[in-house]
PDB file of N, H, CA, C and O in Angstrom:
ATOM      1  N   MET A   1       1.179  -1.078  -0.122  1.00  0.00           N
ATOM      2  CA  MET A   1      -0.106  -0.332   0.491  1.00  0.00           C
ATOM      3  C   MET A   1       0.960   1.652  -0.104  1.00  0.00           C
ATOM      4  O   MET A   1       0.813   2.670  -0.780  1.00  0.00           O
ATOM      5  N   GLN A   2       1.787   1.038   0.698  1.00  0.00           N
ATOM      6  H   GLN A   2       1.906   0.211   1.247  1.00  0.00           H
ATOM      7  CA  GLN A   2       2.120   2.989   1.081  1.00  0.00           C
ATOM      8  C   GLN A   2       3.782   3.292  -0.044  1.00  0.00           C
ATOM      9  O   GLN A   2       4.481   4.268   0.229  1.00  0.00           O
ATOM     10  N   GLY A   3       4.241   2.215  -1.377  1.00  0.00           N
ATOM     11  H   GLY A   3       3.673   1.422  -1.599  1.00  0.00           H
ATOM     12  CA  GLY A   3       4.740   1.970  -1.894  1.00  0.00           C
ATOM     13  C   GLY A   3       4.373   2.494  -2.959  1.00  0.00           C
ATOM     14  O   GLY A   3       4.972   3.414  -3.516  1.00  0.00           O
ATOM     15  N   ARG A   4       2.994   1.777  -3.490  1.00  0.00           N
ATOM     16  H   ARG A   4       2.507   1.029  -3.038  1.00  0.00           H
ATOM     17  CA  ARG A   4       2.164   2.695  -4.668  1.00  0.00           C
ATOM     18  C   ARG A   4       1.382   4.586  -4.183  1.00  0.00           C
ATOM     19  O   ARG A   4       0.763   5.370  -4.902  1.00  0.00           O
ATOM     20  N   ARG A   5       1.798   4.703  -2.697  1.00  0.00           N
ATOM     21  H   ARG A   5       2.301   4.066  -2.113  1.00  0.00           H
ATOM     22  CA  ARG A   5       1.082   5.931  -2.546  1.00  0.00           C
ATOM     23  C   ARG A   5       1.980   6.075  -3.406  1.00  0.00           C
ATOM     24  O   ARG A   5       1.761   6.032  -4.617  1.00  0.00           O
ATOM     25  N   VAL A   6       3.315   6.301  -2.784  1.00  0.00           N
ATOM     26  H   VAL A   6       3.492   6.336  -1.800  1.00  0.00           H
ATOM     27  CA  VAL A   6       4.672   7.194  -2.996  1.00  0.00           C
ATOM     28  C   VAL A   6       4.971   7.043  -4.260  1.00  0.00           C
ATOM     29  O   VAL A   6       5.358   8.091  -4.776  1.00  0.00           O
ATOM     30  N   ARG A   7       4.926   5.741  -5.252  1.00  0.00           N
ATOM     31  H   ARG A   7       4.612   4.890  -4.832  1.00  0.00           H
ATOM     32  CA  ARG A   7       4.129   6.237  -6.911  1.00  0.00           C
ATOM     33  C   ARG A   7       3.725   7.452  -7.288  1.00  0.00           C
ATOM     34  O   ARG A   7       4.040   8.455  -7.929  1.00  0.00           O
ATOM     35  N   GLU A   8       2.850   6.924  -6.591  1.00  0.00           N
ATOM     36  H   GLU A   8       2.594   6.109  -6.070  1.00  0.00           H
ATOM     37  CA  GLU A   8       1.264   7.925  -7.162  1.00  0.00           C
ATOM     38  C   GLU A   8       1.949   9.741  -6.541  1.00  0.00           C
ATOM     39  O   GLU A   8       1.596  10.793  -7.074  1.00  0.00           O
ATOM     40  N   LYS A   9       2.606   9.682  -5.753  1.00  0.00           N
ATOM     41  H   LYS A   9       2.893   8.828  -5.320  1.00  0.00           H
ATOM     42  CA  LYS A   9       3.521  11.441  -5.808  1.00  0.00           C
ATOM     43  C   LYS A   9       3.863  11.827  -5.696  1.00  0.00           C
ATOM     44  O   LYS A   9       3.839  12.941  -5.174  1.00  0.00           O
ATOM     45  N   LYS A  10       5.104  10.663  -6.479  1.00  0.00           N
ATOM     46  H   LYS A  10       5.124   9.758  -6.904  1.00  0.00           H
ATOM     47  CA  LYS A  10       6.363  10.937  -7.320  1.00  0.00           C
ATOM     48  C   LYS A  10       5.771  11.796  -9.014  1.00  0.00           C
ATOM     49  O   LYS A  10       6.198  12.736  -9.685  1.00  0.00           O
ATOM     50  N   LYS A  11       4.610  10.839  -9.131  1.00  0.00           N
ATOM     51  H   LYS A  11       4.263  10.076  -8.586  1.00  0.00           H
ATOM     52  CA  LYS A  11       4.197  11.256 -10.510  1.00  0.00           C
ATOM     53  C   LYS A  11       3.695  11.967 -10.668  1.00  0.00           C
ATOM     54  O   LYS A  11       3.429  12.223 -11.842  1.00  0.00           O
ATOM     55  N   LYS A  12       3.187  12.822  -9.601  1.00  0.00           N
ATOM     56  H   LYS A  12       3.403  12.614  -8.647  1.00  0.00           H
ATOM     57  CA  LYS A  12       2.501  14.067  -9.396  1.00  0.00           C
ATOM     58  C   LYS A  12       3.119  14.967  -9.465  1.00  0.00           C
ATOM     59  O   LYS A  12       3.038  15.554 -10.544  1.00  0.00           O
ATOM     60  N   ARG A  13       3.940  15.496  -8.530  1.00  0.00           N
ATOM     61  H   ARG A  13       4.006  15.018  -7.654  1.00  0.00           H
ATOM     62  CA  ARG A  13       5.153  16.213  -8.387  1.00  0.00           C
ATOM     63  C   ARG A  13       6.610  15.703  -9.703  1.00  0.00           C
ATOM     64  O   ARG A  13       7.535  16.515  -9.732  1.00  0.00           O
ATOM     65  N   ALA A  14       6.698  14.904 -10.326  1.00  0.00           N
ATOM     66  H   ALA A  14       5.947  14.244 -10.303  1.00  0.00           H
ATOM     67  CA  ALA A  14       6.786  15.404 -11.765  1.00  0.00           C
ATOM     68  C   ALA A  14       5.542  15.614 -12.689  1.00  0.00           C
ATOM     69  O   ALA A  14       5.677  16.632 -13.369  1.00  0.00           O
ATOM     70  N   GLN A  15       4.984  15.298 -12.795  1.00  0.00           N
ATOM     71  H   GLN A  15       4.874  14.471 -12.243  1.00  0.00           H
ATOM     72  CA  GLN A  15       3.719  16.363 -13.422  1.00  0.00           C
ATOM     73  C   GLN A  15       3.898  17.977 -13.470  1.00  0.00           C
ATOM     74  O   GLN A  15       3.820  18.707 -14.458  1.00  0.00           O
ATOM     75  N   GLU A  16       4.173  18.339 -12.054  1.00  0.00           N
ATOM     76  H   GLU A  16       4.236  17.746 -11.252  1.00  0.00           H
ATOM     77  CA  GLU A  16       3.982  19.934 -11.753  1.00  0.00           C
ATOM     78  C   GLU A  16       5.809  20.116 -12.302  1.00  0.00           C
ATOM     79  O   GLU A  16       6.320  21.001 -12.989  1.00  0.00           O
ATOM     80  N   ARG A  17       6.276  19.192 -11.821  1.00  0.00           N
ATOM     81  H   ARG A  17       5.861  18.473 -11.262  1.00  0.00           H
ATOM     82  CA  ARG A  17       7.461  19.969 -12.326  1.00  0.00           C
ATOM     83  C   ARG A  17       7.339  20.303 -13.749  1.00  0.00           C
ATOM     84  O   ARG A  17       7.381  21.496 -14.051  1.00  0.00           O
ATOM     85  N   ARG A  18       7.197  19.442 -14.640  1.00  0.00           N
ATOM     86  H   ARG A  18       7.163  18.473 -14.395  1.00  0.00           H
ATOM     87  CA  ARG A  18       7.203  19.968 -16.248  1.00  0.00           C
ATOM     88  C   ARG A  18       5.785  20.682 -16.830  1.00  0.00           C
ATOM     89  O   ARG A  18       5.633  21.000 -18.009  1.00  0.00           O
ATOM     90  N   LEU A  19       4.945  20.837 -15.940  1.00  0.00           N
ATOM     91  H   LEU A  19       5.069  20.578 -14.982  1.00  0.00           H
ATOM     92  CA  LEU A  19       4.042  22.161 -16.167  1.00  0.00           C
ATOM     93  C   LEU A  19       4.848  23.278 -16.013  1.00  0.00           C
ATOM     94  O   LEU A  19       4.944  24.091 -16.932  1.00  0.00           O
ATOM     95  N   VAL A  20       5.571  23.453 -14.729  1.00  0.00           N
ATOM     96  H   VAL A  20       5.493  22.792 -13.982  1.00  0.00           H
ATOM     97  CA  VAL A  20       6.444  24.613 -14.802  1.00  0.00           C
ATOM     98  C   VAL A  20       7.757  25.159 -15.508  1.00  0.00           C
ATOM     99  O   VAL A  20       8.201  26.234 -15.911  1.00  0.00           O
ATOM    100  N   SER A  21       8.243  23.439 -15.413  1.00  0.00           N
ATOM    101  H   SER A  21       7.882  22.566 -15.085  1.00  0.00           H
ATOM    102  CA  SER A  21       9.309  23.842 -17.122  1.00  0.00           C
ATOM    103  C   SER A  21       8.517  24.153 -17.686  1.00  0.00           C
ATOM    104  O   SER A  21       8.305  25.365 -17.678  1.00  0.00           O
ATOM    105  N   ARG A  22       7.951  23.605 -18.197  1.00  0.00           N
ATOM    106  H   ARG A  22       8.123  22.620 -18.204  1.00  0.00           H
ATOM    107  CA  ARG A  22       7.045  24.551 -19.856  1.00  0.00           C
ATOM    108  C   ARG A  22       6.577  26.016 -19.724  1.00  0.00           C
ATOM    109  O   ARG A  22       6.704  26.916 -20.554  1.00  0.00           O
ATOM    110  N   ARG A  23       5.997  26.060 -18.477  1.00  0.00           N
ATOM    111  H   ARG A  23       5.894  25.329 -17.803  1.00  0.00           H
ATOM    112  CA  ARG A  23       5.460  27.363 -18.909  1.00  0.00           C
ATOM    113  C   ARG A  23       6.475  28.306 -18.580  1.00  0.00           C
ATOM    114  O   ARG A  23       6.497  29.299 -19.307  1.00  0.00           O
ATOM    115  N   ASP A  24       7.728  28.220 -17.227  1.00  0.00           N
ATOM    116  H   ASP A  24       7.710  27.413 -16.636  1.00  0.00           H
ATOM    117  CA  ASP A  24       8.736  28.840 -17.264  1.00  0.00           C
ATOM    118  C   ASP A  24       9.637  28.891 -17.980  1.00  0.00           C
ATOM    119  O   ASP A  24       9.884  29.890 -18.656  1.00  0.00           O
ATOM    120  N   GLY A  25      10.277  27.906 -17.990  1.00  0.00           N
ATOM    121  H   GLY A  25      10.077  27.094 -17.441  1.00  0.00           H
ATOM    122  CA  GLY A  25      11.852  27.584 -18.863  1.00  0.00           C
ATOM    123  C   GLY A  25      12.028  28.027 -20.467  1.00  0.00           C
ATOM    124  O   GLY A  25      13.037  28.494 -20.997  1.00  0.00           O
ATOM    125  N   GLY A  26      11.016  27.798 -20.940  1.00  0.00           N
ATOM    126  H   GLY A  26      10.197  27.419 -20.510  1.00  0.00           H
ATOM    127  CA  GLY A  26      10.508  28.372 -21.970  1.00  0.00           C
ATOM    128  C   GLY A  26      10.918  29.326 -22.522  1.00  0.00           C
ATOM    129  O   GLY A  26      11.633  29.352 -23.524  1.00  0.00           O
ATOM    130  N   ILE A  27      10.492  30.219 -21.902  1.00  0.00           N
ATOM    131  H   ILE A  27       9.912  30.198 -21.088  1.00  0.00           H
ATOM    132  CA  ILE A  27      10.597  31.696 -22.105  1.00  0.00           C
ATOM    133  C   ILE A  27      11.620  32.224 -20.413  1.00  0.00           C
ATOM    134  O   ILE A  27      11.982  33.396 -20.506  1.00  0.00           O
ATOM    135  N   ALA A  28      11.914  31.771 -19.504  1.00  0.00           N
ATOM    136  H   ALA A  28      11.620  30.818 -19.428  1.00  0.00           H
ATOM    137  CA  ALA A  28      12.623  32.209 -18.360  1.00  0.00           C
ATOM    138  C   ALA A  28      14.156  31.729 -17.941  1.00  0.00           C
ATOM    139  O   ALA A  28      14.767  31.703 -16.872  1.00  0.00           O
ATOM    140  N   SER A  29      14.524  31.306 -19.516  1.00  0.00           N
ATOM    141  H   SER A  29      14.028  31.327 -20.384  1.00  0.00           H
ATOM    142  CA  SER A  29      15.612  30.184 -19.705  1.00  0.00           C
ATOM    143  C   SER A  29      16.455  31.432 -21.149  1.00  0.00           C
ATOM    144  O   SER A  29      17.462  32.097 -21.391  1.00  0.00           O
ATOM    145  N   ARG A  30      15.419  31.121 -21.574  1.00  0.00           N
ATOM    146  H   ARG A  30      14.601  30.581 -21.378  1.00  0.00           H
ATOM    147  CA  ARG A  30      16.034  31.739 -22.771  1.00  0.00           C
ATOM    148  C   ARG A  30      16.419  33.108 -22.812  1.00  0.00           C
ATOM    149  O   ARG A  30      17.189  33.568 -23.655  1.00  0.00           O
ATOM    150  N   ARG A  31      15.822  33.828 -21.798  1.00  0.00           N
ATOM    151  H   ARG A  31      15.197  33.454 -21.113  1.00  0.00           H
ATOM    152  CA  ARG A  31      15.726  34.922 -21.154  1.00  0.00           C
ATOM    153  C   ARG A  31      17.084  35.555 -20.174  1.00  0.00           C
ATOM    154  O   ARG A  31      17.664  36.626 -19.996  1.00  0.00           O
ATOM    155  N   CYS A  32      17.146  34.094 -19.684  1.00  0.00           N
ATOM    156  H   CYS A  32      16.675  33.223 -19.829  1.00  0.00           H
ATOM    157  CA  CYS A  32      18.044  33.682 -18.747  1.00  0.00           C
ATOM    158  C   CYS A  32      19.787  33.547 -19.383  1.00  0.00           C
ATOM    159  O   CYS A  32      20.781  33.988 -18.807  1.00  0.00           O
ATOM    160  N   MET A  33      19.762  32.953 -20.454  1.00  0.00           N
ATOM    161  H   MET A  33      18.954  32.594 -20.922  1.00  0.00           H
ATOM    162  CA  MET A  33      20.847  32.026 -21.293  1.00  0.00           C
ATOM    163  C   MET A  33      21.069  33.897 -21.982  1.00  0.00           C
ATOM    164  O   MET A  33      22.226  33.941 -22.399  1.00  0.00           O
ATOM    165  N   ALA A  34      20.514  35.022 -22.157  1.00  0.00           N
ATOM    166  H   ALA A  34      19.574  34.986 -21.817  1.00  0.00           H
ATOM    167  CA  ALA A  34      20.415  36.498 -22.825  1.00  0.00           C
ATOM    168  C   ALA A  34      21.298  37.527 -21.664  1.00  0.00           C
ATOM    169  O   ALA A  34      22.115  38.418 -21.901  1.00  0.00           O
ATOM    170  N   LYS A  35      20.672  36.910 -20.074  1.00  0.00           N
ATOM    171  H   LYS A  35      20.009  36.187 -19.881  1.00  0.00           H
ATOM    172  CA  LYS A  35      20.738  37.688 -19.285  1.00  0.00           C
ATOM    173  C   LYS A  35      22.019  37.655 -18.546  1.00  0.00           C
ATOM    174  O   LYS A  35      22.649  38.522 -17.940  1.00  0.00           O
ATOM    175  N   SER A  36      22.276  36.039 -18.840  1.00  0.00           N
ATOM    176  H   SER A  36      21.764  35.334 -19.332  1.00  0.00           H
ATOM    177  CA  SER A  36      23.487  35.416 -17.693  1.00  0.00           C
ATOM    178  C   SER A  36      24.588  36.277 -17.682  1.00  0.00           C
ATOM    179  O   SER A  36      24.949  36.682 -16.577  1.00  0.00           O
ATOM    180  N   SER A  37      25.327  36.720 -18.882  1.00  0.00           N
ATOM    181  H   SER A  37      25.034  36.391 -19.780  1.00  0.00           H
ATOM    182  CA  SER A  37      26.718  37.152 -18.685  1.00  0.00           C
ATOM    183  C   SER A  37      26.675  38.380 -17.561  1.00  0.00           C
ATOM    184  O   SER A  37      27.555  38.667 -16.750  1.00  0.00           O
ATOM    185  N   GLU A  38      24.881  39.262 -17.842  1.00  0.00           N
ATOM    186  H   GLU A  38      24.166  39.028 -18.501  1.00  0.00           H
ATOM    187  CA  GLU A  38      25.325  40.067 -16.710  1.00  0.00           C
ATOM    188  C   GLU A  38      24.995  40.686 -14.915  1.00  0.00           C
ATOM    189  O   GLU A  38      25.281  41.481 -14.020  1.00  0.00           O
ATOM    190  N   ALA A  39      23.926  39.209 -15.511  1.00  0.00           N
ATOM    191  H   ALA A  39      23.694  38.563 -16.238  1.00  0.00           H
ATOM    192  CA  ALA A  39      23.026  38.841 -14.177  1.00  0.00           C
ATOM    193  C   ALA A  39      22.435  37.657 -13.878  1.00  0.00           C
ATOM    194  O   ALA A  39      21.275  37.388 -14.188  1.00  0.00           O
ATOM    195  N   SER A  40      23.073  37.031 -13.371  1.00  0.00           N
ATOM    196  H   SER A  40      24.016  37.249 -13.119  1.00  0.00           H
ATOM    197  CA  SER A  40      22.733  34.955 -13.614  1.00  0.00           C
ATOM    198  C   SER A  40      21.580  35.339 -11.973  1.00  0.00           C
ATOM    199  O   SER A  40      20.408  35.069 -11.713  1.00  0.00           O
ATOM    200  N   THR A  41      22.584  36.001 -11.277  1.00  0.00           N
ATOM    201  H   THR A  41      23.536  36.221 -11.489  1.00  0.00           H
ATOM    202  CA  THR A  41      21.504  35.802  -9.869  1.00  0.00           C
ATOM    203  C   THR A  41      20.767  36.256 -10.343  1.00  0.00           C
ATOM    204  O   THR A  41      20.137  35.287 -10.767  1.00  0.00           O
ATOM    205  N   ASP A  42      20.040  37.472 -10.799  1.00  0.00           N
ATOM    206  H   ASP A  42      20.552  38.259 -10.454  1.00  0.00           H
ATOM    207  CA  ASP A  42      18.848  38.079 -11.196  1.00  0.00           C
ATOM    208  C   ASP A  42      18.289  37.602 -12.464  1.00  0.00           C
ATOM    209  O   ASP A  42      17.185  38.057 -12.763  1.00  0.00           O
ATOM    210  N   GLY A  43      18.926  36.647 -13.384  1.00  0.00           N
ATOM    211  H   GLY A  43      19.822  36.277 -13.140  1.00  0.00           H
ATOM    212  CA  GLY A  43      17.658  35.635 -14.093  1.00  0.00           C
ATOM    213  C   GLY A  43      16.969  35.124 -13.170  1.00  0.00           C
ATOM    214  O   GLY A  43      15.784  35.431 -13.037  1.00  0.00           O
ATOM    215  N   HIS A  44      17.483  34.394 -12.495  1.00  0.00           N
ATOM    216  H   HIS A  44      18.446  34.145 -12.603  1.00  0.00           H
ATOM    217  CA  HIS A  44      16.458  32.823 -12.110  1.00  0.00           C
ATOM    218  C   HIS A  44      15.352  33.691 -11.361  1.00  0.00           C
ATOM    219  O   HIS A  44      14.183  33.574 -11.728  1.00  0.00           O
ATOM    220  N   MET A  45      15.692  34.581 -10.294  1.00  0.00           N
ATOM    221  H   MET A  45      16.642  34.676  -9.995  1.00  0.00           H
ATOM    222  CA  MET A  45      14.561  35.855 -10.214  1.00  0.00           C
ATOM    223  C   MET A  45      13.307  35.690 -10.321  1.00  0.00           C
ATOM    224  O   MET A  45      12.393  35.227  -9.639  1.00  0.00           O
ATOM    225  N   SER A  46      13.518  36.395 -11.809  1.00  0.00           N
ATOM    226  H   SER A  46      14.261  36.771 -12.363  1.00  0.00           H
ATOM    227  CA  SER A  46      12.722  37.249 -12.872  1.00  0.00           C
ATOM    228  C   SER A  46      12.066  35.861 -13.606  1.00  0.00           C
ATOM    229  O   SER A  46      11.309  35.972 -14.571  1.00  0.00           O
TER     230      SER A  46
END
């Protein structure tokens, strides 16, 4: 029983991470790459 619960949790977490990466990663990563040279710390925040 417990193993199944953990597996479902991991699946949910993976889905959430994928959604976030698709929403932020697509635009933010490009912006970060462009700005990384001038301000890498700022890029991650915005």
